[in-house]
Short mmCIF file of C-alpha atoms (C1' of nucleotides) in Angstrom, two decimals:
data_model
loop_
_atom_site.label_atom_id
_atom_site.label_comp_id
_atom_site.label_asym_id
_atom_site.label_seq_id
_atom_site.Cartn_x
_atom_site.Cartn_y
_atom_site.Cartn_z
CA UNK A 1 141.85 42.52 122.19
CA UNK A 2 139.13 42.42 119.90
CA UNK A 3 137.38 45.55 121.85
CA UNK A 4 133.73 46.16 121.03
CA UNK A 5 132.52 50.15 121.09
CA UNK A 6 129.49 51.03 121.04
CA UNK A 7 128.61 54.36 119.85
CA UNK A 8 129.15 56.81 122.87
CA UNK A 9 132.46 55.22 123.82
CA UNK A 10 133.45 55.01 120.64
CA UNK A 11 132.60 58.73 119.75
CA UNK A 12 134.86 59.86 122.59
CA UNK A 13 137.85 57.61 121.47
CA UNK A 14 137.61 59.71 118.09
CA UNK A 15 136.41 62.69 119.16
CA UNK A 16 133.46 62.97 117.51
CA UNK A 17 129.80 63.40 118.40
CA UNK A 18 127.41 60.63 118.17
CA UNK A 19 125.51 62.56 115.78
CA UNK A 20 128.27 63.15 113.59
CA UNK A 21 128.73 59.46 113.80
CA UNK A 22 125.36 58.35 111.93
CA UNK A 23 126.01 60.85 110.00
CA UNK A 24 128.80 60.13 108.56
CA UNK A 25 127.31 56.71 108.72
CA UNK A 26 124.69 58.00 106.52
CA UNK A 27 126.83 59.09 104.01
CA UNK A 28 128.89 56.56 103.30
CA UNK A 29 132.15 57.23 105.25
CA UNK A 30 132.12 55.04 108.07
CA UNK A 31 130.60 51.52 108.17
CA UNK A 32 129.19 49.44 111.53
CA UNK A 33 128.35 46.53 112.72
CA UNK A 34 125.88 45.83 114.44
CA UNK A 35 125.11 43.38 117.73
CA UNK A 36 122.44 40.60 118.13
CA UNK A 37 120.19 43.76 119.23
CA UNK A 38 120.68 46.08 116.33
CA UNK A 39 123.09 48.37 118.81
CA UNK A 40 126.39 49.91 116.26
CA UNK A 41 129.36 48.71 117.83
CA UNK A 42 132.97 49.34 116.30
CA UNK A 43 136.73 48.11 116.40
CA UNK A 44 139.70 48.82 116.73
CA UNK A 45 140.34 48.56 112.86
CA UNK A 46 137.33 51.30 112.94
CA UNK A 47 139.28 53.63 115.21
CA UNK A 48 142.34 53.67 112.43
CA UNK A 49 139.89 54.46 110.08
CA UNK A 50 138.27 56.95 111.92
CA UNK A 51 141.51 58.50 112.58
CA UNK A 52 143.35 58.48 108.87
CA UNK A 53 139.51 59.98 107.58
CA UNK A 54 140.11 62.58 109.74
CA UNK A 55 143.48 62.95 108.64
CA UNK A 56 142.19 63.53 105.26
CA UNK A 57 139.68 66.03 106.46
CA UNK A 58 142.54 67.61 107.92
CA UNK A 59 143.81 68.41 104.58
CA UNK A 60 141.04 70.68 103.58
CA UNK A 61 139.15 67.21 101.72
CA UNK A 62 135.28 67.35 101.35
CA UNK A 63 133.33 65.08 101.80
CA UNK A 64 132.19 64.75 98.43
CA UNK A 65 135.69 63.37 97.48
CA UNK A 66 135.93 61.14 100.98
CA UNK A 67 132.77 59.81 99.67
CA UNK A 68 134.59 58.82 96.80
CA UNK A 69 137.46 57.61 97.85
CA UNK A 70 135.66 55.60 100.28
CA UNK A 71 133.57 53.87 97.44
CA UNK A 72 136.53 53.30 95.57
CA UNK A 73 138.68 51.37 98.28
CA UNK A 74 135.69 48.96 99.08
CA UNK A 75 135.85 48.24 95.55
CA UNK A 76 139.45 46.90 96.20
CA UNK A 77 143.00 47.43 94.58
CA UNK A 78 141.81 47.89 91.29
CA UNK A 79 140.98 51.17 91.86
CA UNK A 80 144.59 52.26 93.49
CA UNK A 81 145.11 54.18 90.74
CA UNK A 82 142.08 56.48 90.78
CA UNK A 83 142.45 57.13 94.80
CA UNK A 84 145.56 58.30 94.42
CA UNK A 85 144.64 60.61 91.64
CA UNK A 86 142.29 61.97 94.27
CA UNK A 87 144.34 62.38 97.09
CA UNK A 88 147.29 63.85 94.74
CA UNK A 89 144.56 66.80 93.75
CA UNK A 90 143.52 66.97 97.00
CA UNK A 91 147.40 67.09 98.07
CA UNK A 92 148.06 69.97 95.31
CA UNK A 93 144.98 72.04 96.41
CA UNK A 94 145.60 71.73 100.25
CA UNK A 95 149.01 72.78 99.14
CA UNK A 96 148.19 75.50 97.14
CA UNK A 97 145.57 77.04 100.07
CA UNK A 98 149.03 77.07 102.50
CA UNK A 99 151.18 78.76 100.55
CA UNK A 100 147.90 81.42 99.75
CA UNK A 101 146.97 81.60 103.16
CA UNK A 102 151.22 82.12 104.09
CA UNK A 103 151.07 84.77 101.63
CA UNK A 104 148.29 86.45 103.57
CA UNK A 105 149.90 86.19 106.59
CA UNK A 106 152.92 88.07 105.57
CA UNK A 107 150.93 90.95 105.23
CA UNK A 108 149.12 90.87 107.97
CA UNK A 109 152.58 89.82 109.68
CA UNK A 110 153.69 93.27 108.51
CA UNK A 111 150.97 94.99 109.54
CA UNK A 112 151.51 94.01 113.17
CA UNK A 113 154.98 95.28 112.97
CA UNK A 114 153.63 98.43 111.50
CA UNK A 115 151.59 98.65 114.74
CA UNK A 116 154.84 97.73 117.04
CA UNK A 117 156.64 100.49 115.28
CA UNK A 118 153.84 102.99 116.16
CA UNK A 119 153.38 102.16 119.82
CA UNK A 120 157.43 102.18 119.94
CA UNK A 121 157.10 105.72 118.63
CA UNK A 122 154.78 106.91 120.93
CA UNK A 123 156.24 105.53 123.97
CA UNK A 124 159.92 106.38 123.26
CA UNK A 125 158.75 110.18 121.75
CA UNK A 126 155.64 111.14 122.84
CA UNK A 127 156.05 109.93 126.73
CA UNK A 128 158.15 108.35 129.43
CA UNK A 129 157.63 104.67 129.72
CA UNK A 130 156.21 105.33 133.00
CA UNK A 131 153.48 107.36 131.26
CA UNK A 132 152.92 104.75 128.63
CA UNK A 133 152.27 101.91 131.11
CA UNK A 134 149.62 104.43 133.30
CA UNK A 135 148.04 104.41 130.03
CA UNK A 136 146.74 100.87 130.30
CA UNK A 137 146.16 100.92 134.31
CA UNK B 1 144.34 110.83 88.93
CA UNK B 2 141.45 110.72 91.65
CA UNK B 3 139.96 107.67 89.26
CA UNK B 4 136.32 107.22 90.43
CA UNK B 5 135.06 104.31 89.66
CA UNK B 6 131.77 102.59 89.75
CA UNK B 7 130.43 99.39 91.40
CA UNK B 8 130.45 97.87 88.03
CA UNK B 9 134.01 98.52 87.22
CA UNK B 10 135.26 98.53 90.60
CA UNK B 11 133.96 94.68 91.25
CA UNK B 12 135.83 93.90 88.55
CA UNK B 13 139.42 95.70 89.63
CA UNK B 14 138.95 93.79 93.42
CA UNK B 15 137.74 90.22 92.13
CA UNK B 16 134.43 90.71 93.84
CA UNK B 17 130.63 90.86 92.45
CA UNK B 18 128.84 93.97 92.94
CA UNK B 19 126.45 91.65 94.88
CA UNK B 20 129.34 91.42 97.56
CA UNK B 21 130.20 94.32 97.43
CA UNK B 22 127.07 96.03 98.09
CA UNK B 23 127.04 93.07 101.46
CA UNK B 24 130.24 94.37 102.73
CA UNK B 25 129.37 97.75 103.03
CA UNK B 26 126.17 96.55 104.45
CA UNK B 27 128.41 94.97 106.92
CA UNK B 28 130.19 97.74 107.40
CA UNK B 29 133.23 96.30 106.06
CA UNK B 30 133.39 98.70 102.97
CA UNK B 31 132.45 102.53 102.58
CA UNK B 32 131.51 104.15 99.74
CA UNK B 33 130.67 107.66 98.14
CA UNK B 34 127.94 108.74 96.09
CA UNK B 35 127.84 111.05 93.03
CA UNK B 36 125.05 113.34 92.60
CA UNK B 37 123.08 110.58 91.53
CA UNK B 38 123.30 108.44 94.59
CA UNK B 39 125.14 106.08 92.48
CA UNK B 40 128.00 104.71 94.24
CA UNK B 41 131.48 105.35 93.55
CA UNK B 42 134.93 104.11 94.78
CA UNK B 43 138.42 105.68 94.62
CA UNK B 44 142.36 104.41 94.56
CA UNK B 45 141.72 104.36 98.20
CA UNK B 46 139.05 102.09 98.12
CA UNK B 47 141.35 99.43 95.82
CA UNK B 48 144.00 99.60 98.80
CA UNK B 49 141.64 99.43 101.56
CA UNK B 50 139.70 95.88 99.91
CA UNK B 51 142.76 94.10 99.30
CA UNK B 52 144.64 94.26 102.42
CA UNK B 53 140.75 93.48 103.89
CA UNK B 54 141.22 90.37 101.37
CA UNK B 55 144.19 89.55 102.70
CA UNK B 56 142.94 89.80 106.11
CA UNK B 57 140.48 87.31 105.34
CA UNK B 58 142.73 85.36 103.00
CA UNK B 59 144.36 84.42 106.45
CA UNK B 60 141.59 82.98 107.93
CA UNK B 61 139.64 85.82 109.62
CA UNK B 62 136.49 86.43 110.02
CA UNK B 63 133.95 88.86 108.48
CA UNK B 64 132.79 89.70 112.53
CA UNK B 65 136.59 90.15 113.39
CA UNK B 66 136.92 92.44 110.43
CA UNK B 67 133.75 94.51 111.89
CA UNK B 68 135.41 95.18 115.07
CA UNK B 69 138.91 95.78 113.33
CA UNK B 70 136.90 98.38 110.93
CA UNK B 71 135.24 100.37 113.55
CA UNK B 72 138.38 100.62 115.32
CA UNK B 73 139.99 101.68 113.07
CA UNK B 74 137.41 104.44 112.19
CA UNK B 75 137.88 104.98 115.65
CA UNK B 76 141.18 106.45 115.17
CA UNK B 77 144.72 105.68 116.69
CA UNK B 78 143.76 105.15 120.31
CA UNK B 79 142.59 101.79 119.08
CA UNK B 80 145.59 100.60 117.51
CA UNK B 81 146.10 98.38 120.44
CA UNK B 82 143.04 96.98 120.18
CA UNK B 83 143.61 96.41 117.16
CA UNK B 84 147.04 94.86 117.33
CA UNK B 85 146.01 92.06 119.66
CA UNK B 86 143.20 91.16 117.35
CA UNK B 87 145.65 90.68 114.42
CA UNK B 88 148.12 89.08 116.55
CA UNK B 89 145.22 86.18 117.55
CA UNK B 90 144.20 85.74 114.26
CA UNK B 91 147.72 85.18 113.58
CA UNK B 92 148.07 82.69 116.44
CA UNK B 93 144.87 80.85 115.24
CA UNK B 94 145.95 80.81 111.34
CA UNK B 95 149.35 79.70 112.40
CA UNK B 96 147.79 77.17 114.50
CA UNK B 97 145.79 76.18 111.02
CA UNK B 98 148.21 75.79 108.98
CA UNK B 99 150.77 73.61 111.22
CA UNK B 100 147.42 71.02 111.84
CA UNK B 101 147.03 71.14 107.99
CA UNK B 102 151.06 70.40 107.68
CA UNK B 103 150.66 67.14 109.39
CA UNK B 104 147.90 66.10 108.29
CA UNK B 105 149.07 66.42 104.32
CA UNK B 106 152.08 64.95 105.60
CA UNK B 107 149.68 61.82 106.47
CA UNK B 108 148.09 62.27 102.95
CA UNK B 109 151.87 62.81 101.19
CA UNK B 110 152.58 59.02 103.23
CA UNK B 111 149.53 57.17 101.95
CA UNK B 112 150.17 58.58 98.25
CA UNK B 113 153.89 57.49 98.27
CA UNK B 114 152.37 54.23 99.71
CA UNK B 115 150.15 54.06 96.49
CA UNK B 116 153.20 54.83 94.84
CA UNK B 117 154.88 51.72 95.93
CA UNK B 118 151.42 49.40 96.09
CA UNK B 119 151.60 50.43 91.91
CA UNK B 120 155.47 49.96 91.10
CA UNK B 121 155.13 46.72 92.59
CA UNK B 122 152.09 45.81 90.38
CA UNK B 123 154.08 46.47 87.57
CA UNK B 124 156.93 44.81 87.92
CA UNK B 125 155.67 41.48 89.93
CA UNK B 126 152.06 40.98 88.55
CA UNK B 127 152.39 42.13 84.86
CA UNK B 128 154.26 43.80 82.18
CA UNK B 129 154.19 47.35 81.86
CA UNK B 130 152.35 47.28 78.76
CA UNK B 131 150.11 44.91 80.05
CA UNK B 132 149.72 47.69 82.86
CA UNK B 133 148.57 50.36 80.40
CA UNK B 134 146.16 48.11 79.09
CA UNK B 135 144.11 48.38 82.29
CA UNK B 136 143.90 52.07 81.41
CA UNK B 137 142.41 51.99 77.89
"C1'" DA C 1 111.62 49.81 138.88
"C1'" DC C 2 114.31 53.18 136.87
"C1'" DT C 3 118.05 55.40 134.61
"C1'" DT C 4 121.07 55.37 130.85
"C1'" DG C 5 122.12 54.80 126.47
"C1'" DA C 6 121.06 52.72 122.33
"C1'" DC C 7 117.77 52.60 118.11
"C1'" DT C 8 114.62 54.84 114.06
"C1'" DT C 9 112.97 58.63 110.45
"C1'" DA C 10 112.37 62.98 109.09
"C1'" DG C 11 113.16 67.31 109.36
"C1'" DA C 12 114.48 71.79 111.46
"C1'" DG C 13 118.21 74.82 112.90
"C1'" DC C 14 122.83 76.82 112.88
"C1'" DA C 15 127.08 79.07 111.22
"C1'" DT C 16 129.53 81.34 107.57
"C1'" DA C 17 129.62 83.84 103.56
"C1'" DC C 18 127.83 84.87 100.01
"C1'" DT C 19 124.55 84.96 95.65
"C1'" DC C 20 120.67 86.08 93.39
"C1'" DT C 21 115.79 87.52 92.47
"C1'" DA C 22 111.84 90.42 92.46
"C1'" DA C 23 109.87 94.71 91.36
"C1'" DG C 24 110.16 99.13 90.30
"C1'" DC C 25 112.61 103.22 89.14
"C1'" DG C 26 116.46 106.54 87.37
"C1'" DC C 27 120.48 108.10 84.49
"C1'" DT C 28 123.50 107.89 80.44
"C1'" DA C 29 125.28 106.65 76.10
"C1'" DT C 30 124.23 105.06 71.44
"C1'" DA D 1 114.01 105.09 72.67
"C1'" DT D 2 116.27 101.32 74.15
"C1'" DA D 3 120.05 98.94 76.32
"C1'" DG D 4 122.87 98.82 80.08
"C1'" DC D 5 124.10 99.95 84.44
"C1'" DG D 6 122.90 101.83 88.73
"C1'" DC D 7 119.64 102.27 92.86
"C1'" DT D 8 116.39 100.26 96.76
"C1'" DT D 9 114.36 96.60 100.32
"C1'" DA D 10 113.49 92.28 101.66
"C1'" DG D 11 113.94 87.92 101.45
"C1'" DA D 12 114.98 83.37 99.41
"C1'" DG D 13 118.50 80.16 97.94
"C1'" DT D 14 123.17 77.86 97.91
"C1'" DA D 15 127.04 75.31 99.82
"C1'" DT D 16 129.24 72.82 103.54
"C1'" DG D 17 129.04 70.30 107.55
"C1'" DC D 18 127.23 69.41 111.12
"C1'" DT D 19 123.85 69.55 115.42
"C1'" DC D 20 119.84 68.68 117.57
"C1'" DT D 21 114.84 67.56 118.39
"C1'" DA D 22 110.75 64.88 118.34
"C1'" DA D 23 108.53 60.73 119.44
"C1'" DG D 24 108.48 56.33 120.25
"C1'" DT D 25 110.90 51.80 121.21
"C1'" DC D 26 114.15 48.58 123.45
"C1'" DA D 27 117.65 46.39 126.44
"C1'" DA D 28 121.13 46.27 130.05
"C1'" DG D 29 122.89 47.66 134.48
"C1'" DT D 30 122.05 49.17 139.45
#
DNA sequence: ACTTGACTTAGAGCATACTCTAAGCGCTAT
DNA sequence: ATAGCGCTTAGAGTATGCTCTAAGTCAAGT
């Protein structure tokens, strides 16, 4: 246990690049230590944070607001109350994008059936099956 | 009936600027006719046309997927295939989307009922309740 | 010794989709 | 006649989030 990763290893692990890595280093979202050299190495702990940011990210969150939330939770439980007025707003607009973007997809859902309908027509009026398929030989 | 409208008016009926407007059809997204003037003018048509392209993109497609679905589709019904298996991708992909953005609010809905609990807990071990909404004045 | 991978700063480049400005001109309604 | 809207081209700017390069240094492994 207590696995050091330096920043190529630990870029795979999370599926990131290295550059994304400083980065995101340089803005505030991900913290590193650093070895008797000055080489970034990371943890475990590092990898669950890695993974829950991206999570979060996941959601449609900028990083504007990870920024925040990220300054807020080093400032410790006091400000509970404030991240989870974030994430509830981020919840309610990452919700709200779904159902828009479901909404879109109905239509375009329809659309395709539109399309079925109109290649049914022409294969069961127009031609023989056998005709249809030399179409696309 | 047979409403003409200008860019002006017509921005205004779609939700788009005139600025945009004036891009799509550079794009080739969006045609337009011209009154004697030159001045641009849009029909019923038109209205139908932009919002099922809005919806299109309201699911997650592209503005170069649109290209290639408009000139097909000026292209006439030989295309419809073509066009078919692009609307079925984009489908695919904003499916895809929107199941990754599903679990990962489902991460986000987890850590907020977590804050939930992290804050009952804080008011009924650590203070009063009205000792609670002090912290908040 | 040499390769590999790490470090730094500063800045350019990319992708997507707009958004707006400049500069100059034309039509229409008040 | 003046405001308001429309036209043009060309290009700059904005927002978001990376992605990569340059140029030079350093340390560990083979």
């Amino acid at each position: 246990m207590n696995a050091r990763y330096k920043i190529g290893e630990f870029a795979k692990l999370v599926g990131l690049s290295t550059y994304t890595l400083r980065y995101y280093e340089n803005e505030g979202l991900v913290v590193s230590q650093r070895d008797d050299n000055g080489v970034r190495f990371y943890t475990d702990e590092d990898i669950k944070w890695l993974g829950f940011l991206l999570h979060l990210k996941g959601t449609g969150m900028k990083l504007n607001d990870l920024k925040d939330y990220v300054k807020w939770r080093a400032q410790g439980d006091q400000t509970i109350p404030q991240r989870r007025a974030l994430l509830r707003r981020v919840q309610k607009e990452s919700e709200a994008e779904i159902r828009e973007r479901e909404a879109n997809l109905a239509v375009l859902r329809r659309k395709i059936a539109w399309y079925d309908g109109k290649l049914d027509q022409s294969i069961s009026h127009d031609e023989s099956f056998e005709d249809y398929l030399k179409r696309f030989e």
